Tab-separated table of C-alpha atoms in Angstrom:
chain	number	residue	atom	x	y	z
A	1	MET	CA	62.506	66.250	-150.614
A	2	LYS	CA	62.314	68.236	-147.402
A	3	LEU	CA	59.579	70.860	-147.079
A	4	GLY	CA	60.919	74.279	-148.052
A	5	TYR	CA	63.941	72.833	-149.858
A	6	ASP	CA	64.671	72.575	-153.591
A	7	LEU	CA	67.268	70.494	-155.388
A	8	TYR	CA	69.967	72.653	-156.967
A	9	GLU	CA	73.067	71.965	-159.003
A	10	LEU	CA	75.857	73.860	-157.288
A	11	SER	CA	78.797	75.614	-158.928
A	12	CYS	CA	81.040	72.683	-158.022
A	13	GLY	CA	78.849	70.354	-160.053
A	14	HIS	CA	77.285	68.523	-157.107
A	15	SER	CA	73.544	68.440	-156.491
A	16	GLN	CA	72.130	69.279	-153.045
A	17	GLU	CA	68.855	70.178	-151.373
A	18	VAL	CA	69.014	73.785	-150.176
A	19	ARG	CA	66.417	76.174	-148.745
A	20	LYS	CA	65.315	78.648	-151.406
A	21	GLN	CA	66.238	81.747	-149.393
A	22	HIS	CA	69.653	80.304	-148.549
A	23	TYR	CA	70.353	79.531	-152.201
A	24	LYS	CA	69.414	83.071	-153.222
A	25	THR	CA	71.684	84.638	-150.561
A	26	GLY	CA	74.484	82.080	-150.987
A	27	LYS	CA	74.292	80.970	-147.361
A	28	TYR	CA	75.072	77.307	-147.959
A	29	ARG	CA	78.029	74.976	-148.385
A	30	CYS	CA	78.363	71.900	-150.515
A	31	LYS	CA	78.206	68.923	-148.152
A	32	THR	CA	79.879	66.644	-150.700
A	33	CYS	CA	82.858	68.983	-151.126
A	34	LYS	CA	83.153	69.311	-147.350
A	35	GLN	CA	83.122	65.533	-146.962
A	36	GLN	CA	85.765	65.145	-149.665
A	37	LYS	CA	87.925	67.759	-147.940
A	38	HIS	CA	87.757	65.886	-144.625
A	39	THR	CA	88.524	62.614	-146.417
A	40	LEU	CA	91.626	64.049	-148.126
A	41	GLU	CA	92.840	65.708	-144.894
A	42	ALA	CA	92.509	62.355	-143.125
A	43	GLU	CA	94.368	60.442	-145.842
A	44	ALA	CA	97.193	63.004	-145.750
A	45	VAL	CA	97.998	61.991	-142.142
A	46	GLY	CA	97.333	58.272	-142.481
A	47	LEU	CA	93.728	58.251	-141.210
A	48	THR	CA	90.574	56.909	-142.811
A	49	LEU	CA	87.272	58.752	-142.459
A	50	VAL	CA	84.711	56.112	-141.477
A	51	GLU	CA	81.572	57.985	-140.408
A	52	ASP	CA	80.239	61.544	-140.171
A	53	LEU	CA	78.869	62.140	-136.653
A	54	GLY	CA	78.163	65.842	-137.088
A	55	SER	CA	80.839	68.072	-135.536
A	56	TYR	CA	82.920	64.983	-134.767
A	57	LYS	CA	84.001	62.444	-137.365
A	58	ARG	CA	84.883	58.828	-136.741
A	59	TYR	CA	88.319	57.912	-138.072
A	60	LYS	CA	90.311	54.707	-138.311
A	61	LEU	CA	93.820	55.379	-137.026
A	62	PRO	CA	97.026	53.799	-138.380
A	63	CYS	CA	96.853	51.331	-135.459
A	64	ASN	CA	93.401	50.244	-136.790
A	65	HIS	CA	91.595	51.563	-133.686
A	66	LEU	CA	88.632	53.925	-134.119
A	67	LYS	CA	88.434	57.391	-132.572
A	68	ASP	CA	85.965	60.296	-132.766
A	69	ILE	CA	87.921	63.444	-133.639
A	70	LEU	CA	87.155	66.989	-134.719
A	71	PRO	CA	88.443	67.831	-138.243
A	72	GLU	CA	90.436	70.721	-136.742
A	73	GLN	CA	92.290	68.216	-134.559
A	74	VAL	CA	93.161	66.174	-137.633
A	75	ARG	CA	94.656	69.267	-139.267
A	76	THR	CA	96.739	70.186	-136.216
A	77	GLY	CA	97.640	66.610	-135.243
A	78	SER	CA	96.265	67.108	-131.727
A	79	TYR	CA	94.910	63.589	-131.272
A	80	ALA	CA	96.156	60.212	-130.075
A	81	CYS	CA	94.803	56.698	-129.791
A	82	ASP	CA	93.285	56.228	-126.345
A	83	LEU	CA	93.606	52.444	-126.470
A	84	CYS	CA	97.267	52.511	-127.500
A	85	ASN	CA	98.066	55.122	-124.842
A	86	GLN	CA	96.293	53.016	-122.243
A	87	SER	CA	98.335	49.968	-123.238
A	88	LYS	CA	101.586	51.958	-123.021
A	89	GLN	CA	100.601	53.330	-119.613
A	90	GLU	CA	99.805	49.851	-118.311
A	91	ILE	CA	103.192	48.545	-119.459
A	92	LEU	CA	104.927	51.553	-117.880
A	93	ALA	CA	102.933	51.107	-114.658
A	94	ARG	CA	103.983	47.461	-114.340
A	95	GLY	CA	107.604	48.529	-114.761
A	96	LEU	CA	107.134	50.974	-111.866
A	97	ASN	CA	105.488	48.281	-109.698
A	98	LEU	CA	102.096	49.980	-110.063
A	99	GLU	CA	98.671	48.907	-111.255
A	100	ILE	CA	96.225	51.202	-113.082
A	101	ILE	CA	92.745	50.703	-111.630
A	102	SER	CA	90.823	53.283	-113.673
A	103	LYS	CA	91.207	56.457	-115.722
A	104	VAL	CA	88.966	59.521	-115.740
A	105	ALA	CA	89.970	62.354	-118.093
A	106	SER	CA	93.611	63.155	-117.282
A	107	LYS	CA	93.550	61.390	-113.877
A	108	LEU	CA	94.629	57.837	-113.076
A	109	GLN	CA	93.592	55.746	-110.094
A	110	ILE	CA	96.636	53.599	-109.317
A	111	ARG	CA	97.577	50.922	-106.780
A	112	PHE	CA	101.081	50.633	-105.344
A	113	LEU	CA	101.822	46.914	-105.538
A	114	SER	CA	104.502	47.172	-102.842
A	115	CYS	CA	102.070	48.390	-100.162
A	116	GLY	CA	98.580	47.983	-101.650
A	117	HIS	CA	97.594	51.626	-101.164
A	118	THR	CA	95.592	53.423	-103.889
A	119	GLN	CA	96.041	56.997	-105.045
A	120	THR	CA	94.850	59.393	-107.758
A	121	VAL	CA	97.605	60.928	-109.904
A	122	LYS	CA	97.878	62.878	-113.130
A	123	SER	CA	98.490	60.759	-116.219
A	124	SER	CA	101.541	62.882	-117.018
A	125	SER	CA	103.132	62.004	-113.661
A	126	LEU	CA	103.496	58.359	-114.701
A	127	SER	CA	107.034	58.253	-116.095
A	128	GLN	CA	110.400	56.637	-115.482
A	129	GLN	CA	111.821	60.042	-114.582
A	130	LYS	CA	109.182	60.851	-111.961
A	131	LYS	CA	107.694	57.801	-110.279
A	132	PRO	CA	104.615	58.548	-108.120
A	133	VAL	CA	105.241	58.298	-104.380
A	134	CYS	CA	102.710	56.687	-102.037
A	135	LYS	CA	101.372	59.505	-99.863
A	136	ALA	CA	99.775	57.035	-97.439
A	137	CYS	CA	103.166	55.446	-96.724
A	138	ILE	CA	104.794	58.856	-96.292
A	139	TYR	CA	102.055	59.878	-93.871
A	140	GLN	CA	102.512	56.626	-91.939
A	141	SER	CA	106.238	57.288	-91.627
A	142	HIS	CA	105.480	60.769	-90.246
A	143	MET	CA	103.084	59.184	-87.742
A	144	ASN	CA	105.826	56.764	-86.699
A	145	TYR	CA	108.333	59.602	-86.197
A	146	ALA	CA	105.729	61.517	-84.178
A	147	GLU	CA	105.000	58.478	-81.989
A	148	ARG	CA	108.711	58.017	-81.368
A	149	GLU	CA	108.849	61.609	-80.104
A	150	GLY	CA	105.695	61.234	-77.998
A	151	LEU	CA	103.702	63.460	-80.371
A	152	LEU	CA	100.370	63.024	-82.139
A	153	ILE	CA	99.507	64.422	-85.576
A	154	VAL	CA	96.307	66.441	-85.210
A	155	GLU	CA	96.030	68.237	-88.560
A	156	GLN	CA	97.789	68.533	-91.880
A	157	THR	CA	98.271	72.248	-92.529
A	158	ASN	CA	98.694	71.986	-96.314
A	159	LEU	CA	96.643	69.385	-98.164
A	160	THR	CA	98.981	69.450	-101.181
A	161	THR	CA	102.085	68.464	-99.210
A	162	THR	CA	103.019	66.316	-96.236
A	163	ARG	CA	105.827	68.527	-94.974
A	164	GLU	CA	104.060	70.311	-92.136
A	165	PHE	CA	101.553	69.184	-89.507
A	166	VAL	CA	99.882	70.402	-86.340
A	167	TYR	CA	101.049	68.126	-83.520
A	168	GLN	CA	99.743	67.568	-80.029
A	169	LEU	CA	102.716	67.654	-77.691
A	170	PRO	CA	103.149	65.531	-74.536
A	171	CYS	CA	102.335	68.597	-72.433
A	172	GLY	CA	98.914	68.920	-74.089
A	173	CYS	CA	99.777	71.971	-76.191
A	174	GLN	CA	99.433	71.984	-79.969
A	175	LYS	CA	102.037	73.341	-82.358
A	176	LYS	CA	102.675	73.474	-86.093
A	177	LEU	CA	105.954	71.708	-86.849
A	178	LYS	CA	107.859	70.700	-89.944
A	179	ALA	CA	107.855	66.937	-90.342
A	180	GLY	CA	111.595	66.965	-91.028
A	181	ASN	CA	112.282	68.591	-87.671
A	182	VAL	CA	110.170	65.992	-85.862
A	183	LYS	CA	112.086	63.268	-87.707
A	184	ARG	CA	115.376	64.748	-86.435
A	185	GLY	CA	113.967	65.264	-82.942
A	186	VAL	CA	114.280	69.036	-83.179
A	187	TRP	CA	111.165	70.503	-81.593
A	188	ALA	CA	110.025	72.226	-78.427
A	189	CYS	CA	106.849	73.550	-76.862
A	190	ASP	CA	106.754	77.347	-76.926
A	191	VAL	CA	105.244	77.316	-73.423
A	192	HIS	CA	106.894	74.383	-71.675
A	193	SER	CA	109.911	73.706	-73.921
A	194	ASN	CA	110.156	69.917	-74.366
A	195	TRP	CA	111.425	68.942	-70.911
A	196	TRP	CA	108.224	66.938	-70.358
A	197	THR	CA	109.687	63.895	-72.070
A	198	LYS	CA	113.295	64.685	-72.842
A	199	GLY	CA	116.137	65.285	-70.478
A	200	SER	CA	119.015	67.441	-71.608
A	201	GLY	CA	122.429	65.912	-72.106
A	202	ILE	CA	125.842	67.449	-71.628
A	203	TYR	CA	128.104	67.245	-74.648
A	204	VAL	CA	131.787	67.938	-75.182
A	205	LEU	CA	132.961	68.739	-78.712
A	206	LYS	CA	136.483	69.170	-79.951
A	207	LEU	CA	136.547	71.537	-82.917
A	208	ILE	CA	139.731	71.510	-84.994
A	209	PHE	CA	140.627	74.444	-87.249
A	210	ASP	CA	143.862	73.813	-89.149
A	211	SER	CA	146.442	73.542	-86.382
A	212	GLU	CA	144.240	74.917	-83.605
A	213	SER	CA	141.549	73.115	-81.632
A	214	ILE	CA	138.713	74.316	-79.410
A	215	VAL	CA	136.776	72.307	-76.839
A	216	LYS	CA	133.108	73.246	-76.605
A	217	ILE	CA	130.906	72.135	-73.719
A	218	GLY	CA	127.158	72.540	-73.914
A	219	VAL	CA	123.714	71.175	-73.020
A	220	ALA	CA	121.165	69.887	-75.556
A	221	CYS	CA	118.160	67.562	-75.715
A	222	ASN	CA	119.363	66.162	-79.020
A	223	VAL	CA	123.129	66.233	-79.227
A	224	THR	CA	123.310	64.793	-82.755
A	225	SER	CA	120.968	67.473	-84.075
A	226	ARG	CA	122.882	70.187	-82.225
A	227	VAL	CA	126.150	69.073	-83.789
A	228	SER	CA	124.626	68.914	-87.299
A	229	SER	CA	123.252	72.449	-86.878
A	230	TYR	CA	126.822	73.769	-86.710
A	231	GLY	CA	127.318	72.769	-90.348
A	232	LEU	CA	130.695	71.212	-89.661
A	233	VAL	CA	132.387	68.630	-91.867
A	234	ASP	CA	132.041	65.101	-90.473
A	235	GLY	CA	135.156	63.776	-88.793
C-alpha cells in the first residue's frame, strides 16, 4: 500500500486505496467505475477499450486498427482511423494523378506525377471536386508569357496567389502587372509606354448594329486585345 493511503470500500462496493484526507472530504472518484464507464461508452459506438494511458485511452476501432483517443472524443464521435484515412487519401491521390509523399498534421506533401513537381497542400483540398493545381507549372507559364513579351518577373507581390507580379520591362523600368494582362499582351510602361519593343498597328473595324454599320479606324499595339476590350459579340 502506498504511504499515506488506506484501503477503503467505497459506496459503489469497489475497494480502492485513497488518501485519508481525501476520503474524509470526499475528494476522490472510483477508478473502477470510471473504467467501466469508458468501457461501456466505447462499446456503445463499436469500439473496444484496450489500454488506459492516462488522459488518453487506447481503443480498437471497428476496422481493427488501434488509436489513442480522449474519452470525450468517443462521446462526441470526433475521431477517425488515421490508417484508413491515409489509405483512402492514397487511392484518391492516384485517381488525381498525384502521389502523397508525407503527411504532417493537416498538411500533405504531394508530387504531381504529370510534371514531377512537389507541393504542400491541405488534406481537405484533396478531392475530386477540387483537384490541387501545380503552382510551379503555373509560375512557369507566367514566365513564358513574360518572356514572349520581353519582360522579366522580378517579384511576386502576393505569396498566396500567382495573379500579380512585379516585372522588369524592356526599357529597364519595373512595374506591377496582372499576369492575365501580360498573357493577353496588354501592358505599357508608365514612363515610356511600350514602344520599346512593340510597334503600333492600324486597324479597321466594321461594327454592325441591326441594319446600320460603322467603320472604325484606330491604332493599337495589340489589335486583338483592343477589339476584345469593346465587349462585342464575336462575328
